[in-house]
Amino acid sequence: MESSAQIFQYILSGLANGSIYGIIGFGFAIIFNATGIINFAQGEFVMLGGMVTVFLLSLLQWPLVYCILLAILLTLIVGIIFERLAVNPLKDASPITIVIITIGASIFIRGIAMLVWGKDTYPLPSFSGDTAINLGGATIMPQHLWILGLTCIIIILNRLFFYHTIYGKAMRACSVNPKAAGLAGINVRAMVLISFAISSALGALAGIIIAPLTLTSYDVGIMLGLKGFCAAIIGGMGSGMGAVLGGFVLGILESLGAGLISAGYKDAIAFIVLLAILFFRPGGLLGRSGIERV
Amino acid sequence: MQSQVFRLSILLAAIIFLFVPAQAAEIVKLGALFSVTGPPSFLGEPERNTAQMMVEKINKGGGVKGKKLELIVYDTQGDPTKANQAADRLIKEDKVVAIMGPSTTGETMAVIPLVEKAQIPLVSCAAGIKITEPVKKWVFKTAQNDSLAVEKIFQHLKEKKINKVAILTVSDGFGSSGREQLKIHAPKYGIQIVSDDTFGPKDTDMTAQLTKVKGTQAQAIICWGTNPGPAVVARNVKQLNLNIPLYMSHGVSSKKFIELAGEAAEGIILPSGKVLVADLLPDKDPQKRHLLSFVQEYKARFKTEGDHFGGHAWDAVMLIKNAMENSGFTPAAIRDGLEKTKNFSGIGGIFSFSPEDHAGLTVDAFVLVQVRNGTWALVK
């Protein structure tokens, strides 16, 4: 027998996890928006955020907030180096080549992380304690509120940036037609670089705020990256809002699937939904068909 | 030019072959298959470290009856196919007299047909019950059967008069073996499994499964898995305010678990090999001396505390050494020697092998420990 309190808990857990997937999916969407490529190294930025923070905390013994800022900065630098060394030198490469390069880069980054930090899993302290919050019979961790809150802030900032600043508009122009954007005086390569910088910083932030809940290790990026990718696809690649919505859909489906049917089918349910969406709405929930990606 | 190279290489080969028999009399080759990298690296790495440490220690102390041991380790990366290939290489190219490892049950099962055919003794460091049941002539193991850990928990539940439990197992080899054993042994202790669910090894949230448990009559939860999953389960149990005792498997009996689960680890009870609580054991425990020396030597060399995974390799090396001392150095003699081993006090427990039992341990190989104030305490 499933009581309503239980169903509420499933939905709440689903929303909480979904916002994690959504915030990671967001990173995919930003690079896709500016360049039209899918960056499979996005999951590694998420891993780097968490791992670098853990590392800095034990190395420098600074307060958490400084370590977080420094970790985001360092991951951002990694993102820039990655773009300069792996993506930028390819002139007019086909998207599939770039996708394969990003997969290669993700394996490389993961390998380095394994050598530097070992294969252990590490915890990160919660931002505001470990006392669960009770909401009408269901419970949620304070950290979930952080994740939800930051996701909202990111959505708003993203909207402001892409629609109300000259750089954001330029980046959108690049995604619609790089050649025309170039002719209009936009430095397309610089826009690609900026998109990598933003999404690596965003990935790092995601990795940091979720680490207190999910723990972190060198290989955490694989699964989280994949779930974030699913969220972005469900929501419609290239739409930041869509990625977040996709994340919620994915999270709630997983949670309800695990609770009401069987945890064994959790991932299967999520992927069936993904396939169904690709089949019936290839552009995703909020995406428009391939021509215009805005 | 080419024929010169050819002649030179023949000459070299001849020289090498001339020297080999002279050395072979002095050196006994032991093979080892450990997943030093890959997902089970938490097993393979301490196992390799320990095996190397022990072989060096034996050699420094004059070897086994004057013969030096040579350890050849291959990394299997947790992959049964790689384990099989590496075992083939150990048998055919390196011509070892005995093999220790592999680290996991899946890999061990992939290696068994090879060693049975080649008639080389294998001392596995994996826990799966299939390895030694039914008994295979050339196969032994040092890791405790999962069933022993299961029975240790059930004994405790029975004392506490708990008869309805929820089980939550990880969906990998370790979890499914545990799940099977939990279901087999529950009726014997009058325990009813009221909820049976799983979680993925990389899952980061188990509140859905635990919410389901909340709706049942379960008086305790038994979670079966290896880090980091169970740490997440512990945190989720605390988040959901499930006020029933949480039991874990021996798969998380390391300090790492307490570190990962944080405050949520408090009060959790689990069966563990004795190495974890070596210093808390009563002095009359016959294993205590070995346990303490192993922990200290490992720490001195590798900067982390020796755990029971390393202990499985310790047992494998020392059991083989013991068999060689008593019976001889050929593969057949080592096998016979292993089978005759009685009351051998190792890290994982006290081993007594027989033709019917190649696992050699009893339920006493485990002690129940509880997390109290961020550290382990013995449950009396």
XYZ file of C-alpha atoms in Angstrom:
674
model
C 0.000 0.000 0.000
C 1.350 3.371 -0.966
C 0.197 6.223 1.197
C 0.042 9.765 -0.096
C 2.941 10.704 2.172
C 5.048 8.127 0.398
C 4.074 9.387 -3.048
C 4.899 12.909 -1.909
C 8.306 11.718 -0.753
C 8.950 10.075 -4.131
C 8.076 13.278 -5.937
C 10.132 15.404 -3.590
C 13.149 13.100 -3.935
C 12.622 13.113 -7.676
C 12.551 16.899 -7.816
C 15.656 17.128 -5.671
C 17.586 14.682 -7.843
C 16.098 16.117 -10.986
C 17.502 19.535 -10.194
C 20.939 17.896 -9.978
C 20.502 16.385 -13.442
C 19.084 19.643 -14.721
C 21.950 21.802 -13.537
C 24.404 19.426 -15.219
C 22.292 19.327 -18.368
C 22.463 23.110 -18.387
C 26.201 22.940 -19.043
C 25.607 20.730 -22.072
C 23.043 23.207 -23.354
C 25.333 26.231 -23.128
C 28.109 24.735 -25.220
C 25.592 23.333 -27.657
C 24.008 26.758 -27.951
C 27.252 28.453 -28.858
C 28.947 25.796 -30.933
C 26.446 23.156 -31.953
C 28.593 20.421 -30.410
C 27.848 18.110 -27.517
C 30.650 18.232 -24.994
C 30.929 14.797 -23.433
C 33.627 16.066 -21.094
C 30.936 18.036 -19.237
C 30.662 15.282 -16.624
C 34.379 15.638 -15.909
C 33.937 19.341 -15.092
C 31.326 18.233 -12.565
C 33.789 15.746 -11.108
C 36.608 18.317 -11.070
C 34.459 20.804 -9.164
C 33.792 18.345 -6.358
C 37.205 16.733 -6.246
C 39.183 19.975 -6.416
C 37.107 21.390 -3.563
C 37.750 18.318 -1.426
C 41.436 18.529 -2.292
C 41.713 22.245 -1.516
C 39.841 21.812 1.744
C 42.320 19.254 3.017
C 45.359 20.996 1.516
C 44.749 24.636 2.410
C 42.346 24.266 5.344
C 40.592 27.413 4.180
C 36.906 28.058 4.858
C 34.632 26.109 2.514
C 33.469 29.119 0.532
C 36.994 30.142 -0.552
C 37.793 26.583 -1.556
C 34.615 26.491 -3.625
C 35.438 29.722 -5.439
C 38.997 28.601 -6.100
C 37.781 25.203 -7.324
C 35.369 26.862 -9.752
C 38.183 29.098 -10.977
C 40.562 26.167 -11.452
C 37.931 24.151 -13.321
C 37.215 27.170 -15.488
C 40.919 27.301 -16.350
C 40.831 23.604 -17.213
C 37.826 24.301 -19.449
C 39.720 27.092 -21.223
C 42.842 24.959 -21.663
C 40.665 22.145 -22.971
C 39.062 24.430 -25.540
C 42.404 25.924 -26.591
C 44.252 22.621 -26.925
C 41.569 20.221 -28.090
C 38.726 22.091 -29.739
C 40.238 25.315 -31.098
C 43.018 23.814 -33.254
C 40.442 21.903 -35.305
C 39.504 24.123 -38.155
C 36.134 23.241 -39.646
C 36.101 19.751 -38.203
C 32.853 17.839 -38.456
C 30.744 17.729 -35.272
C 31.325 13.980 -34.915
C 35.117 14.559 -34.789
C 34.684 17.115 -32.025
C 32.339 14.825 -30.113
C 34.922 12.048 -30.250
C 37.597 14.482 -29.098
C 35.467 15.498 -26.114
C 35.019 11.827 -25.189
C 38.781 11.374 -25.441
C 39.346 14.438 -23.300
C 36.919 13.139 -20.671
C 38.821 9.861 -20.423
C 42.066 11.826 -20.184
C 40.803 14.138 -17.429
C 39.358 11.181 -15.499
C 42.651 9.308 -15.803
C 44.635 12.271 -14.483
C 42.174 12.672 -11.604
C 42.582 8.994 -10.729
C 46.372 9.319 -10.692
C 46.331 12.505 -8.621
C 43.590 11.727 -6.090
C 43.414 7.934 -6.191
C 40.323 5.808 -6.547
C 38.679 6.578 -3.214
C 35.356 8.274 -2.703
C 35.366 11.484 -0.665
C 32.690 13.325 1.313
C 32.206 17.080 1.346
C 30.551 18.840 4.294
C 27.015 20.111 3.716
C 26.621 23.873 3.394
C 24.015 24.171 6.107
C 24.063 21.113 8.272
C 22.692 17.601 7.999
C 19.357 18.036 9.738
C 16.593 16.922 7.424
C 13.699 19.313 6.823
C 10.209 17.905 7.234
C 7.652 18.912 4.627
C 4.213 17.420 5.185
C 5.477 13.971 6.103
C 8.224 13.936 3.500
C 11.787 14.976 4.185
C 14.427 16.800 2.218
C 17.990 17.792 3.051
C 18.981 21.478 3.392
C 21.498 20.800 0.638
C 18.616 20.040 -1.760
C 17.317 23.553 -1.149
C 20.732 24.923 -2.049
C 20.631 22.964 -5.276
C 17.099 24.087 -6.134
C 17.908 27.684 -5.257
C 21.128 27.805 -7.244
C 19.391 26.173 -10.193
C 16.815 28.977 -10.174
C 19.529 31.627 -9.956
C 21.407 30.039 -12.829
C 18.277 29.952 -14.977
C 17.675 33.635 -14.366
C 21.287 34.655 -14.969
C 21.364 32.528 -18.093
C 18.258 34.210 -19.422
C 19.675 37.667 -18.699
C 23.005 36.796 -20.284
C 21.760 35.195 -23.472
C 18.948 37.613 -24.182
C 20.002 40.919 -22.719
C 23.766 41.238 -23.139
C 25.699 41.763 -26.329
C 27.932 38.745 -25.650
C 24.998 36.439 -25.052
C 23.288 37.594 -28.212
C 26.547 37.138 -30.105
C 26.839 33.587 -28.823
C 23.332 32.785 -29.939
C 24.107 34.251 -33.326
C 27.131 31.948 -33.603
C 24.996 28.909 -32.975
C 22.464 29.872 -35.626
C 25.021 30.567 -38.322
C 28.714 30.899 -37.466
C 29.642 32.201 -40.906
C 27.056 34.950 -40.909
C 27.963 35.803 -37.326
C 31.604 36.101 -38.384
C 30.663 38.387 -41.272
C 28.705 40.541 -38.882
C 31.877 41.137 -36.931
C 31.447 38.600 -34.152
C 34.616 36.817 -33.099
C 33.237 33.280 -33.372
C 36.263 31.592 -31.831
C 36.162 33.867 -28.832
C 32.499 32.988 -28.335
C 33.321 29.283 -28.396
C 35.999 29.905 -25.792
C 33.589 31.852 -23.588
C 30.981 29.120 -23.852
C 33.495 26.545 -22.667
C 34.557 28.809 -19.822
C 30.974 29.338 -18.672
C 29.951 25.711 -18.926
C 33.057 24.421 -17.156
C 32.462 26.862 -14.302
C 28.805 25.841 -14.204
C 29.752 22.164 -14.249
C 32.166 22.750 -11.367
C 29.480 24.569 -9.377
C 27.083 21.674 -9.979
C 29.727 19.188 -8.890
C 30.358 21.132 -5.703
C 26.781 21.658 -4.570
C 25.831 18.039 -5.123
C 28.971 16.488 -3.577
C 27.674 16.715 0.027
C 24.754 14.493 -1.010
C 26.177 12.179 -3.625
C 29.807 12.019 -2.428
C 32.491 12.444 -5.022
C 35.201 10.367 -6.660
C 37.306 10.436 -9.810
C 34.679 8.553 -11.821
C 31.539 10.317 -10.614
C 31.441 12.299 -13.864
C 30.469 9.331 -16.033
C 27.077 8.664 -14.519
C 26.233 12.270 -13.657
C 27.350 13.413 -17.102
C 25.132 10.800 -18.701
C 22.124 11.766 -16.596
C 22.739 15.452 -17.343
C 22.968 14.610 -21.030
C 19.632 12.751 -20.816
C 18.086 15.744 -19.087
C 19.340 18.038 -21.841
C 18.005 15.708 -24.545
C 14.620 15.284 -22.886
C 14.258 19.016 -22.466
C 15.527 19.840 -25.908
C 19.215 20.294 -26.613
C 20.197 23.908 -26.568
C 17.472 25.098 -24.266
C 18.704 25.825 -20.771
C 15.206 25.867 -19.319
C 14.489 22.664 -21.188
C 17.486 20.943 -19.582
C 16.205 21.828 -16.121
C 12.689 20.690 -16.996
C 14.149 17.506 -18.511
C 16.081 16.961 -15.296
C 12.898 17.203 -13.224
C 11.076 14.787 -15.534
C 13.970 12.342 -15.364
C 14.345 12.640 -11.591
C 10.648 12.149 -10.831
C 10.336 9.228 -13.234
C 13.351 7.528 -11.668
C 12.061 8.046 -8.183
C 8.523 6.898 -8.920
C 9.868 3.974 -10.934
C 12.125 2.873 -8.098
C 9.430 3.339 -5.482
C 6.335 2.004 -7.194
C 7.721 -0.633 -9.543
C 11.245 -1.760 -8.719
C 14.582 -0.084 -8.255
C 15.969 -2.567 -10.743
C 14.025 -0.810 -13.511
C 14.977 2.698 -12.429
C 17.478 3.386 -15.183
C 15.458 1.416 -17.732
C 12.419 3.644 -17.179
C 14.512 6.766 -17.615
C 16.017 5.527 -20.852
C 12.693 4.339 -22.256
C 11.339 7.830 -21.729
C 14.436 9.226 -23.411
C 13.909 6.966 -26.420
C 10.218 7.801 -26.576
C 10.983 11.508 -26.580
C 13.632 11.121 -29.266
C 11.098 9.170 -31.271
C 8.039 11.386 -30.936
C 9.575 14.774 -30.254
C 13.136 14.678 -31.596
C 13.604 18.306 -30.625
C 12.893 17.577 -26.967
C 10.116 18.974 -24.788
C 11.033 22.626 -25.207
C 13.276 22.409 -28.252
C 12.248 23.451 -31.694
C 13.181 21.295 -34.648
C 16.797 21.331 -35.812
C 16.953 24.526 -37.870
C 16.851 27.122 -35.178
C 18.506 26.371 -31.872
C 17.960 29.267 -29.557
C 72.313 -8.144 -42.072
C 69.103 -9.943 -41.277
C 70.823 -13.289 -40.843
C 73.276 -11.672 -38.453
C 70.441 -10.425 -36.299
C 68.926 -13.877 -36.485
C 72.146 -15.558 -35.364
C 72.638 -13.067 -32.608
C 69.173 -13.669 -31.277
C 69.674 -17.436 -31.329
C 72.874 -16.938 -29.385
C 71.067 -14.747 -26.876
C 68.257 -17.244 -26.528
C 70.790 -20.000 -25.943
C 72.491 -17.976 -23.230
C 69.195 -17.281 -21.528
C 68.187 -20.929 -21.635
C 71.568 -21.951 -20.223
C 71.007 -19.793 -17.188
C 67.369 -20.528 -16.570
C 67.665 -24.068 -15.154
C 70.432 -22.925 -12.832
C 68.168 -20.248 -11.397
C 65.002 -22.317 -11.345
C 66.425 -24.495 -8.641
C 66.640 -21.483 -6.330
C 63.480 -19.615 -7.203
C 59.860 -20.666 -6.815
C 57.493 -18.714 -9.005
C 54.123 -17.703 -7.601
C 51.499 -16.061 -9.771
C 48.993 -13.465 -8.640
C 45.945 -12.008 -10.359
C 44.613 -8.864 -8.713
C 42.403 -6.119 -10.098
C 44.807 -3.364 -9.159
C 42.878 -0.949 -11.383
C 39.263 -0.978 -12.491
C 36.161 -0.868 -10.292
C 37.339 -3.507 -7.765
C 40.665 -1.734 -7.271
C 39.766 -1.228 -3.607
C 40.316 -5.004 -3.333
C 43.140 -5.480 -5.775
C 45.412 -2.688 -4.665
C 45.790 -3.703 -0.997
C 45.959 -7.324 -2.106
C 48.857 -6.675 -4.434
C 50.612 -4.511 -1.855
C 50.230 -7.150 0.825
C 51.316 -10.024 -1.397
C 54.458 -8.138 -2.422
C 55.167 -7.140 1.160
C 54.801 -10.698 2.451
C 56.866 -12.286 -0.330
C 59.665 -9.788 0.310
C 59.451 -10.493 4.017
C 59.666 -14.253 3.441
C 62.643 -13.817 1.119
C 64.409 -11.558 3.595
C 63.948 -14.215 6.231
C 65.725 -16.799 4.064
C 62.853 -17.893 1.837
C 60.926 -21.131 2.145
C 63.304 -23.962 3.047
C 66.141 -21.964 1.465
C 64.273 -21.248 -1.763
C 63.440 -17.700 -2.719
C 59.957 -16.830 -3.898
C 59.296 -14.781 -7.007
C 55.902 -13.089 -7.268
C 54.481 -12.347 -10.718
C 51.457 -10.056 -10.509
C 49.108 -9.278 -13.379
C 46.432 -6.595 -13.210
C 43.053 -7.995 -14.272
C 41.142 -4.681 -14.027
C 38.099 -6.470 -12.655
C 37.525 -8.045 -16.073
C 36.921 -11.831 -16.244
C 38.290 -12.001 -19.802
C 41.515 -10.284 -18.777
C 41.760 -12.540 -15.719
C 41.422 -15.591 -17.919
C 44.126 -14.373 -20.319
C 46.471 -13.456 -17.483
C 45.961 -16.855 -15.832
C 46.818 -18.522 -19.137
C 50.006 -16.483 -19.292
C 50.949 -17.345 -15.713
C 50.476 -21.041 -16.408
C 51.985 -21.321 -19.898
C 54.656 -18.626 -20.050
C 55.657 -17.958 -16.471
C 55.148 -21.561 -15.372
C 54.118 -20.691 -11.820
C 53.513 -23.403 -9.221
C 50.497 -21.732 -7.623
C 48.230 -18.741 -8.263
C 46.656 -16.380 -5.756
C 43.641 -14.225 -6.610
C 41.697 -13.098 -8.545
C 40.056 -10.410 -6.472
C 36.420 -10.899 -7.492
C 34.091 -13.870 -7.823
C 33.355 -13.274 -11.518
C 37.052 -13.264 -12.367
C 37.701 -16.331 -10.243
C 34.982 -18.292 -12.020
C 36.599 -17.378 -15.342
C 39.962 -18.700 -14.189
C 38.829 -21.958 -12.572
C 38.547 -24.056 -15.795
C 42.131 -23.123 -16.681
C 43.706 -24.075 -13.368
C 41.665 -27.264 -13.145
C 42.928 -28.284 -16.569
C 46.527 -27.268 -15.962
C 46.440 -28.697 -12.419
C 47.794 -25.598 -10.709
C 46.462 -24.721 -7.230
C 44.469 -21.491 -7.067
C 43.903 -19.606 -3.811
C 41.204 -17.079 -4.643
C 40.797 -13.853 -2.685
C 37.117 -13.495 -3.650
C 34.177 -14.281 -1.392
C 31.535 -15.875 -3.660
C 30.272 -19.197 -2.392
C 30.248 -20.666 -5.914
C 34.048 -20.724 -5.883
C 34.326 -23.597 -3.439
C 30.830 -25.044 -3.604
C 30.852 -27.581 -5.085
C 34.462 -28.323 -4.132
C 36.905 -28.135 -7.023
C 40.073 -30.119 -6.646
C 42.541 -27.292 -7.337
C 40.610 -24.304 -6.013
C 40.749 -22.807 -2.505
C 39.796 -19.409 -1.182
C 40.659 -17.109 1.695
C 37.842 -14.536 1.712
C 35.020 -15.381 4.086
C 31.837 -16.780 2.536
C 29.046 -14.239 2.407
C 26.852 -16.789 4.153
C 28.994 -16.495 7.306
C 28.394 -12.738 7.431
C 24.685 -13.243 6.794
C 24.411 -15.771 9.617
C 26.322 -13.483 11.966
C 23.723 -10.742 11.374
C 20.779 -13.129 11.680
C 22.124 -14.523 14.964
C 22.162 -10.997 16.313
C 18.658 -10.216 15.008
C 17.352 -13.362 16.639
C 18.846 -12.341 19.990
C 17.148 -8.948 19.614
C 13.867 -10.717 18.740
C 13.608 -8.960 15.391
C 11.807 -11.070 12.832
C 10.773 -8.729 10.011
C 13.522 -7.167 7.923
C 13.864 -5.141 4.749
C 16.815 -5.931 2.526
C 18.444 -3.476 0.149
C 21.224 -4.884 -1.988
C 23.499 -3.430 -4.631
C 22.931 -4.762 -8.139
C 26.394 -6.197 -8.695
C 28.020 -9.548 -7.969
C 28.603 -8.785 -4.300
C 25.048 -7.587 -3.746
C 23.320 -10.392 -5.590
C 25.359 -13.010 -3.759
C 24.417 -11.350 -0.455
C 20.775 -11.143 -1.481
C 20.744 -14.836 -2.333
C 22.333 -15.788 1.000
C 20.003 -13.514 2.983
C 17.001 -15.217 1.403
C 18.384 -18.715 1.913
C 19.243 -18.273 5.589
C 16.345 -16.104 6.766
C 13.849 -18.970 7.365
C 16.399 -20.825 9.521
C 16.370 -17.935 12.008
C 12.617 -17.373 11.757
C 13.118 -14.108 9.928
C 10.732 -12.797 7.314
C 11.953 -10.536 4.492
C 9.156 -7.998 4.056
C 10.836 -5.800 1.464
C 13.454 -6.768 -1.075
C 14.937 -4.017 -3.220
C 18.148 -3.136 -5.026
C 20.208 -0.090 -5.937
C 22.800 0.517 -8.656
C 26.509 0.625 -7.728
C 26.779 4.243 -8.917
C 23.403 5.466 -7.639
C 23.523 8.664 -5.654
C 20.102 8.648 -4.012
C 18.194 5.767 -2.404
C 15.353 7.673 -0.760
C 12.816 6.071 -3.113
C 13.716 2.543 -2.028
C 13.819 3.562 1.630
C 10.490 5.371 1.425
C 9.069 2.057 0.260
C 10.579 0.377 3.335
C 8.908 3.005 5.507
C 5.537 1.707 4.364
C 6.254 -1.850 5.514
C 6.386 -3.603 8.877
C 10.177 -3.940 8.741
C 11.891 -3.782 12.134
C 15.392 -3.534 10.677
C 17.100 -2.842 7.368
C 19.952 -4.912 6.025
C 21.938 -3.163 3.318
C 24.398 -5.198 1.271
C 26.960 -3.361 -0.827
C 30.386 -1.802 -1.110
C 31.276 1.905 -0.914
C 29.990 4.411 -1.783
C 26.367 3.137 -2.128
C 25.838 2.051 1.503
C 27.136 5.416 2.740
C 24.405 7.084 0.698
C 21.880 4.598 2.125
C 22.990 5.489 5.657
C 22.591 9.207 4.929
C 19.178 8.667 3.332
C 17.985 6.564 6.284
C 18.857 9.458 8.540
C 17.222 11.982 6.240
C 13.971 10.008 6.128
C 14.047 9.538 9.887
C 13.603 5.793 9.728
C 13.858 4.837 13.345
C 14.843 1.211 12.874
C 18.285 -0.342 13.182
C 20.425 -0.427 10.053
C 22.728 -3.382 9.390
C 25.434 -3.338 6.759
C 27.569 -6.035 5.205
C 31.274 -6.697 5.701
C 31.687 -4.971 2.306
C 31.904 -1.599 4.057
C 33.987 -2.551 7.067
C 36.611 0.138 6.645
C 37.190 3.566 8.147
C 36.323 4.981 4.749
C 32.676 4.099 5.327
C 32.498 6.114 8.536
C 34.188 8.999 6.780
C 31.713 8.888 3.889
C 28.552 8.372 5.911
C 29.601 10.917 8.538
C 27.166 11.304 11.423
C 24.727 8.996 9.669
C 27.079 6.072 10.394
C 26.400 6.227 14.158
C 24.803 3.061 15.507
C 25.139 1.010 12.344
C 26.009 -2.625 13.023
C 27.937 -4.838 10.659
C 29.895 -8.075 10.585
C 33.591 -7.567 9.979
C 36.766 -9.518 9.701
C 38.778 -9.155 12.895
C 41.499 -7.048 11.324
C 39.380 -3.923 11.679
C 39.238 -4.218 15.438
C 42.541 -6.026 15.991
C 43.490 -3.847 18.956
C 40.100 -4.343 20.634
C 40.252 -8.138 20.591
C 40.902 -9.987 23.832
C 44.544 -11.057 24.219
C 43.638 -14.717 24.200
C 42.404 -14.487 20.607
C 44.810 -16.689 18.611
C 44.694 -14.354 15.603
C 45.554 -11.195 17.497
C 49.334 -11.395 17.118
C 49.238 -11.835 13.321
C 46.555 -9.209 12.974
C 48.496 -6.554 14.835
C 51.759 -7.256 13.050
C 50.014 -7.192 9.656
C 48.291 -3.879 10.377
C 51.497 -2.274 11.621
C 53.765 -3.559 8.838
C 51.262 -2.472 6.209
C 50.932 0.943 7.744
C 54.686 1.411 7.989
C 55.067 0.691 4.313
C 51.958 1.980 2.551
C 50.894 4.772 4.931
C 47.350 3.433 5.268
C 46.099 0.796 7.653
C 46.075 -2.794 6.471
C 42.504 -3.906 5.849
C 40.934 -7.320 5.467
C 41.194 -7.134 1.691
C 44.955 -7.075 2.051
C 44.402 -9.766 4.665
C 42.979 -12.111 2.004
C 46.278 -11.868 0.137
C 48.222 -12.294 3.407
C 46.318 -15.504 4.008
C 46.875 -16.685 0.422
C 50.642 -16.114 0.582
C 51.046 -17.652 4.038
C 48.793 -20.639 3.312
C 50.820 -21.421 0.193
C 54.080 -20.971 2.138
C 52.786 -23.244 4.857
C 51.774 -25.863 2.277
C 55.180 -25.691 0.607
C 56.968 -26.158 3.915
C 54.880 -29.175 4.793
C 54.470 -30.903 1.450
C 56.872 -29.636 -1.205
C 57.187 -27.267 -4.122
C 55.367 -28.920 -7.017
C 51.832 -27.774 -7.832
C 50.427 -31.142 -6.731
C 52.343 -31.061 -3.443
C 51.140 -27.521 -2.718
C 47.546 -28.547 -3.404
C 47.817 -31.528 -1.059
C 49.489 -29.354 1.548
C 46.709 -26.771 1.347
C 44.032 -29.405 1.745
C 45.762 -30.751 4.878
C 45.982 -27.316 6.518
C 44.425 -27.393 10.002
C 43.908 -24.569 12.497
C 45.999 -22.122 10.527
C 45.557 -18.802 12.192
C 45.466 -16.101 9.516
C 43.991 -12.644 9.039
C 40.558 -13.653 7.761
C 40.055 -16.303 10.422
C 41.271 -19.723 11.458
C 41.556 -21.946 8.391
C 40.959 -25.700 8.431
C 40.702 -27.156 4.946
C 39.550 -30.681 4.143
C 38.678 -32.592 0.972
C 35.049 -31.517 1.518
C 35.754 -27.900 2.475
C 38.019 -25.597 0.477
C 36.785 -22.399 2.151
C 37.984 -23.421 5.582
C 36.320 -20.827 7.824
C 33.459 -20.781 10.325
C 31.082 -18.069 11.496
C 33.710 -17.111 14.118
C 35.749 -15.513 11.352
C 33.451 -12.518 11.805
C 32.831 -10.269 14.761
C 29.954 -7.824 14.947
C 31.030 -4.201 15.195
C 29.060 -1.035 15.711
C 29.916 2.540 14.844
C 30.119 4.544 18.055
C 31.470 8.095 18.254
C 32.954 7.859 14.800
C 34.887 4.670 15.407
C 34.346 0.930 15.671
C 33.326 -0.838 18.829
C 32.863 -4.558 19.384
C 29.278 -5.722 19.871
C 29.279 -8.139 22.750
